[in-house]
């Protein structure tokens, strides 16, 4: 909808006042000729300042306006920082909050420095189209740091309206700092798009049907307008004050004494500074007096000792995401002629475009599996597999140019995308929605569910305790493994240690799981998997032991802590109310700082590895329990942890809270290091004794800083150190677009290092066709494959789909589906690249690849050379062959985008998918260097 432009009368007196103010700024600080120099060169005496304001070429023309607006907001003391001087986190020393006003161009080095500084506790305030003119990878990193990105500008000025309807406690906590609405204050801003599942919309644009104007994450506040340059000064003032107050300080309005020029002067901020006011932070006082690394959201202080009763207060509506899926990002229903907002239109366009892209990507993969490679010309006409949504149907063939229902669905979707903006401009919202829904439905109905998908990917599934218990015997378990083999699954995460009970008869653990006494499911599983060409990985609950839900199955009291903690109560992890059982998830946890508990877990891992010769080990619950220190609810106060921390820092951690400054940061780091060091111990133990054992971790996809704060899980450290082989993030989402947004930033090299990644799809609550679409989405990202949770939710229709597209047949064995990336990374890279060349050959043969003859010749020459290098590396790995393959891959990637420029004009998703798959080859080469070359 079009926003009505308000009628604004100029205020001549206000303009005159601004002019006088500007003169006083220029004259009252120092000589006007020195103002810019003083702003550009920070004084050595600024180390106590906590607000850093960044200046760059993007905002230099408006710098005086910005600094004047800061002074009007009651902020007279801050540290000006040149963007070009930010090269590492140390360049931001002494800064607690960093303000990026309207900066559109940042480099990768600058963003990396800011990211490292934020990991130390720094917080961001950003305004305007931040990073809009930066390279693509920089923009992606900024999305992660800010939790949102600028999508497009609004055409008319309007008002940011605080969001008052919060559905959960997380939203309430994230938005309780927002100022009240300024009814007559308008600004011409832009629509922000939250970039991850933890960002909260703190304000929406008025009369825009929910378009985000302010987005808050756990470490950043993003204001969706160019702060300080236009619009209402009052609007800028109240939002800046609120944003700073959010990070732990309070800022009062600029007092009249300052506006009259009284009080002490300070040239550092470019404006006079008043004398401090009693009872609040003045402009000469840091917004937060704690060091920058301690800037964490405040919470009620923890009690100095545990209460005598374990029935202390429980945070209202505390949310434990361990069993949740991210909600769908878009809900479109046919209606009369309800207006479609700008943001809704943007999301609808994006949803249909991406679904169309995945549809075509799946169709090309299905039809190219058996195509001969020929990049010379369209010289042959292969028979193609039909696309249907008859999940239980058979295979059909048709002429080479895509026809029938699939072609019709594609054509309809493209036509709707072409007409969509015209219908909205004409305010024909009903037709726009109806056509959009029909196009999406046709794509769902005709989604490609036939044709072999080329292998060389991780196809993993969790085989849960419930399914094992239900199987009841080796014969029952064999039926499950038969189905998995037929479905083309190559990796089984077998639930081996759960609720403190091993699934097998153990010489280490107090007792076997009573539900499996009388047989050894572990022994049977290893045998059955290997007979069918699959890998068996022991899935263990690491620090979670004891389980209310499992107690119910055994007929035990809900508060029974399990056999391990019953035998060793001192091993328990305890919350700040003295409770052992988590008030939300009903589980009991081991203290990761307890050396005896760690030794016990290593003995269990050693027993599993030696007795059963498993192919891999997966660490689940490799974290602390979910906490929310903002609500006075934290964990980690086991006996061993308290003693060790007190010995190191001279204070009992139970006396600390987030407002304890540097000590709270050290306490969080202490707990995080307990997890990091245990992963390193497991890695060292297995690689010394069982070097072929693959180590994987089931982890959360939340932003790194939030994970560290709430569960002390920093899996990026394990990946970059090479402690693990496979990251399996639980990227559970109820729609595919949300899944893609969650999974995409996780697959970056700076996160993974030399480790592979196989994000997960949770089948529960997903329609079958959406589950298929989500697997395709993960194949279109630079991943090593996918993981499915869980065996018990694979329906007959999904089983049929897997069997037809990736499963074993009488003429296609498990090994024919391709190597498993974590086992044969170089061979997997060669197979994947061959599949890419088959897709290009198919499109050339059917006249569907838009490319000039000269570009095709260059592509063919480079691609042949790269294919030979990858094949040679796979056949006989060596450092020289790896170096040659890397060099050729890098050269091919740099040329590929230009070669595909014509094709990408109408097939952007397709080209991006190919680029992602080339990036997955880089991932495989990095991993292969570590496991195939460095281990030799």
PDB file of N, CA and C in Angstrom, residues 265-306:
ATOM      1  N   UNK A 265      33.532  22.210  29.372  1.00  0.00           N
ATOM      2  CA  UNK A 265      33.577  21.895  27.950  1.00  0.00           C
ATOM      3  C   UNK A 265      34.445  20.695  27.681  1.00  0.00           C
ATOM      4  N   UNK A 266      34.140  19.999  26.572  1.00  0.00           N
ATOM      5  CA  UNK A 266      34.906  18.819  26.176  1.00  0.00           C
ATOM      6  C   UNK A 266      34.840  18.700  24.671  1.00  0.00           C
ATOM      7  N   UNK A 267      35.969  18.851  24.026  1.00  0.00           N
ATOM      8  CA  UNK A 267      35.989  18.836  22.567  1.00  0.00           C
ATOM      9  C   UNK A 267      35.884  17.441  21.984  1.00  0.00           C
ATOM     10  N   UNK A 268      35.955  16.416  22.800  1.00  0.00           N
ATOM     11  CA  UNK A 268      36.016  15.057  22.261  1.00  0.00           C
ATOM     12  C   UNK A 268      34.761  14.702  21.487  1.00  0.00           C
ATOM     13  N   UNK A 269      33.620  15.092  21.998  1.00  0.00           N
ATOM     14  CA  UNK A 269      32.379  14.736  21.334  1.00  0.00           C
ATOM     15  C   UNK A 269      31.895  15.831  20.413  1.00  0.00           C
ATOM     16  N   UNK A 270      32.564  16.950  20.338  1.00  0.00           N
ATOM     17  CA  UNK A 270      32.119  18.016  19.460  1.00  0.00           C
ATOM     18  C   UNK A 270      31.016  18.847  20.066  1.00  0.00           C
ATOM     19  N   UNK A 271      30.782  18.789  21.389  1.00  0.00           N
ATOM     20  CA  UNK A 271      29.708  19.561  22.009  1.00  0.00           C
ATOM     21  C   UNK A 271      30.049  19.772  23.473  1.00  0.00           C
ATOM     22  N   UNK A 272      29.479  20.848  24.099  1.00  0.00           N
ATOM     23  CA  UNK A 272      29.737  21.073  25.523  1.00  0.00           C
ATOM     24  C   UNK A 272      29.204  19.923  26.365  1.00  0.00           C
ATOM     25  N   UNK A 273      29.848  19.706  27.494  1.00  0.00           N
ATOM     26  CA  UNK A 273      29.429  18.651  28.413  1.00  0.00           C
ATOM     27  C   UNK A 273      29.017  19.297  29.724  1.00  0.00           C
ATOM     28  N   UNK A 274      27.828  19.012  30.240  1.00  0.00           N
ATOM     29  CA  UNK A 274      27.378  19.633  31.491  1.00  0.00           C
ATOM     30  C   UNK A 274      28.016  18.967  32.691  1.00  0.00           C
ATOM     31  N   UNK A 275      27.856  19.597  33.817  1.00  0.00           N
ATOM     32  CA  UNK A 275      28.289  18.952  35.052  1.00  0.00           C
ATOM     33  C   UNK A 275      27.424  17.739  35.315  1.00  0.00           C
ATOM     34  N   UNK A 276      28.009  16.675  35.895  1.00  0.00           N
ATOM     35  CA  UNK A 276      27.221  15.466  36.156  1.00  0.00           C
ATOM     36  C   UNK A 276      26.024  15.772  37.043  1.00  0.00           C
ATOM     37  N   UNK A 277      24.915  15.046  36.756  1.00  0.00           N
ATOM     38  CA  UNK A 277      23.717  15.221  37.556  1.00  0.00           C
ATOM     39  C   UNK A 277      23.612  14.072  38.545  1.00  0.00           C
ATOM     40  N   UNK A 278      23.201  14.350  39.725  1.00  0.00           N
ATOM     41  CA  UNK A 278      23.071  13.343  40.763  1.00  0.00           C
ATOM     42  C   UNK A 278      21.938  12.380  40.410  1.00  0.00           C
ATOM     43  N   UNK A 279      22.215  11.064  40.534  1.00  0.00           N
ATOM     44  CA  UNK A 279      21.147  10.088  40.388  1.00  0.00           C
ATOM     45  C   UNK A 279      20.961   9.546  38.992  1.00  0.00           C
ATOM     46  N   UNK A 280      21.717  10.014  38.007  1.00  0.00           N
ATOM     47  CA  UNK A 280      21.611   9.425  36.687  1.00  0.00           C
ATOM     48  C   UNK A 280      22.918   9.629  35.965  1.00  0.00           C
ATOM     49  N   UNK A 281      23.107   8.917  34.894  1.00  0.00           N
ATOM     50  CA  UNK A 281      24.355   9.037  34.145  1.00  0.00           C
ATOM     51  C   UNK A 281      24.302  10.281  33.288  1.00  0.00           C
ATOM     52  N   UNK A 282      25.269  11.155  33.493  1.00  0.00           N
ATOM     53  CA  UNK A 282      25.309  12.372  32.678  1.00  0.00           C
ATOM     54  C   UNK A 282      26.144  12.121  31.434  1.00  0.00           C
ATOM     55  N   UNK A 283      26.234  13.139  30.603  1.00  0.00           N
ATOM     56  CA  UNK A 283      26.987  12.978  29.370  1.00  0.00           C
ATOM     57  C   UNK A 283      28.480  12.935  29.606  1.00  0.00           C
ATOM     58  N   UNK A 284      28.949  13.194  30.818  1.00  0.00           N
ATOM     59  CA  UNK A 284      30.381  13.063  31.098  1.00  0.00           C
ATOM     60  C   UNK A 284      30.694  11.735  31.767  1.00  0.00           C
ATOM     61  N   UNK A 285      29.666  10.890  31.913  1.00  0.00           N
ATOM     62  CA  UNK A 285      29.833   9.589  32.542  1.00  0.00           C
ATOM     63  C   UNK A 285      29.586   8.500  31.516  1.00  0.00           C
ATOM     64  N   UNK A 286      30.395   7.433  31.503  1.00  0.00           N
ATOM     65  CA  UNK A 286      30.136   6.348  30.555  1.00  0.00           C
ATOM     66  C   UNK A 286      28.724   5.802  30.708  1.00  0.00           C
ATOM     67  N   UNK A 287      28.122   5.425  29.583  1.00  0.00           N
ATOM     68  CA  UNK A 287      26.777   4.871  29.617  1.00  0.00           C
ATOM     69  C   UNK A 287      26.728   3.624  30.479  1.00  0.00           C
ATOM     70  N   UNK A 288      27.784   2.830  30.419  1.00  0.00           N
ATOM     71  CA  UNK A 288      27.904   1.651  31.286  1.00  0.00           C
ATOM     72  C   UNK A 288      29.319   1.637  31.838  1.00  0.00           C
ATOM     73  N   UNK A 289      29.494   1.787  33.140  1.00  0.00           N
ATOM     74  CA  UNK A 289      30.838   1.913  33.686  1.00  0.00           C
ATOM     75  C   UNK A 289      31.648   0.632  33.657  1.00  0.00           C
ATOM     76  N   UNK A 290      31.044  -0.517  33.289  1.00  0.00           N
ATOM     77  CA  UNK A 290      31.797  -1.766  33.239  1.00  0.00           C
ATOM     78  C   UNK A 290      32.708  -1.775  32.022  1.00  0.00           C
ATOM     79  N   UNK A 291      33.755  -2.588  32.025  1.00  0.00           N
ATOM     80  CA  UNK A 291      34.606  -2.736  30.851  1.00  0.00           C
ATOM     81  C   UNK A 291      33.795  -3.263  29.686  1.00  0.00           C
ATOM     82  N   UNK A 292      34.250  -3.042  28.429  1.00  0.00           N
ATOM     83  CA  UNK A 292      33.462  -3.429  27.269  1.00  0.00           C
ATOM     84  C   UNK A 292      33.148  -4.910  27.217  1.00  0.00           C
ATOM     85  N   UNK A 293      34.048  -5.732  27.672  1.00  0.00           N
ATOM     86  CA  UNK A 293      33.828  -7.167  27.569  1.00  0.00           C
ATOM     87  C   UNK A 293      32.785  -7.666  28.555  1.00  0.00           C
ATOM     88  N   UNK A 294      32.330  -6.808  29.470  1.00  0.00           N
ATOM     89  CA  UNK A 294      31.366  -7.260  30.467  1.00  0.00           C
ATOM     90  C   UNK A 294      29.978  -6.753  30.175  1.00  0.00           C
ATOM     91  N   UNK A 295      29.759  -6.155  29.033  1.00  0.00           N
ATOM     92  CA  UNK A 295      28.468  -5.535  28.764  1.00  0.00           C
ATOM     93  C   UNK A 295      27.452  -6.602  28.413  1.00  0.00           C
ATOM     94  N   UNK A 296      26.777  -7.138  29.418  1.00  0.00           N
ATOM     95  CA  UNK A 296      25.753  -8.141  29.222  1.00  0.00           C
ATOM     96  C   UNK A 296      24.457  -7.603  29.786  1.00  0.00           C
ATOM     97  N   UNK A 297      23.303  -8.055  29.241  1.00  0.00           N
ATOM     98  CA  UNK A 297      22.037  -7.547  29.742  1.00  0.00           C
ATOM     99  C   UNK A 297      21.896  -7.783  31.233  1.00  0.00           C
ATOM    100  N   UNK A 298      21.341  -6.809  31.962  1.00  0.00           N
ATOM    101  CA  UNK A 298      21.236  -6.932  33.414  1.00  0.00           C
ATOM    102  C   UNK A 298      20.189  -7.952  33.816  1.00  0.00           C
ATOM    103  N   UNK A 299      20.327  -8.493  35.005  1.00  0.00           N
ATOM    104  CA  UNK A 299      19.321  -9.409  35.545  1.00  0.00           C
ATOM    105  C   UNK A 299      19.344  -9.282  37.054  1.00  0.00           C
ATOM    106  N   UNK A 300      18.309  -9.774  37.734  1.00  0.00           N
ATOM    107  CA  UNK A 300      18.335  -9.751  39.199  1.00  0.00           C
ATOM    108  C   UNK A 300      19.533 -10.520  39.715  1.00  0.00           C
ATOM    109  N   UNK A 301      20.171 -10.049  40.782  1.00  0.00           N
ATOM    110  CA  UNK A 301      21.353 -10.735  41.290  1.00  0.00           C
ATOM    111  C   UNK A 301      21.010 -12.116  41.820  1.00  0.00           C
ATOM    112  N   UNK A 302      21.953 -13.051  41.630  1.00  0.00           N
ATOM    113  CA  UNK A 302      21.773 -14.395  42.166  1.00  0.00           C
ATOM    114  C   UNK A 302      21.926 -14.359  43.680  1.00  0.00           C
ATOM    115  N   UNK A 303      21.269 -15.258  44.394  1.00  0.00           N
ATOM    116  CA  UNK A 303      21.404 -15.274  45.856  1.00  0.00           C
ATOM    117  C   UNK A 303      22.797 -15.699  46.252  1.00  0.00           C
ATOM    118  N   UNK A 304      23.298 -15.218  47.397  1.00  0.00           N
ATOM    119  CA  UNK A 304      24.644 -15.587  47.823  1.00  0.00           C
ATOM    120  C   UNK A 304      24.765 -17.050  48.191  1.00  0.00           C
ATOM    121  N   UNK A 305      23.671 -17.710  48.506  1.00  0.00           N
ATOM    122  CA  UNK A 305      23.708 -19.137  48.807  1.00  0.00           C
ATOM    123  C   UNK A 305      22.405 -19.740  48.325  1.00  0.00           C
ATOM    124  N   UNK A 306      22.382 -21.074  48.216  1.00  0.00           N
ATOM    125  CA  UNK A 306      21.189 -21.737  47.725  1.00  0.00           C
ATOM    126  C   UNK A 306      20.072 -21.627  48.757  1.00  0.00           C
TER     127      UNK A 306
END
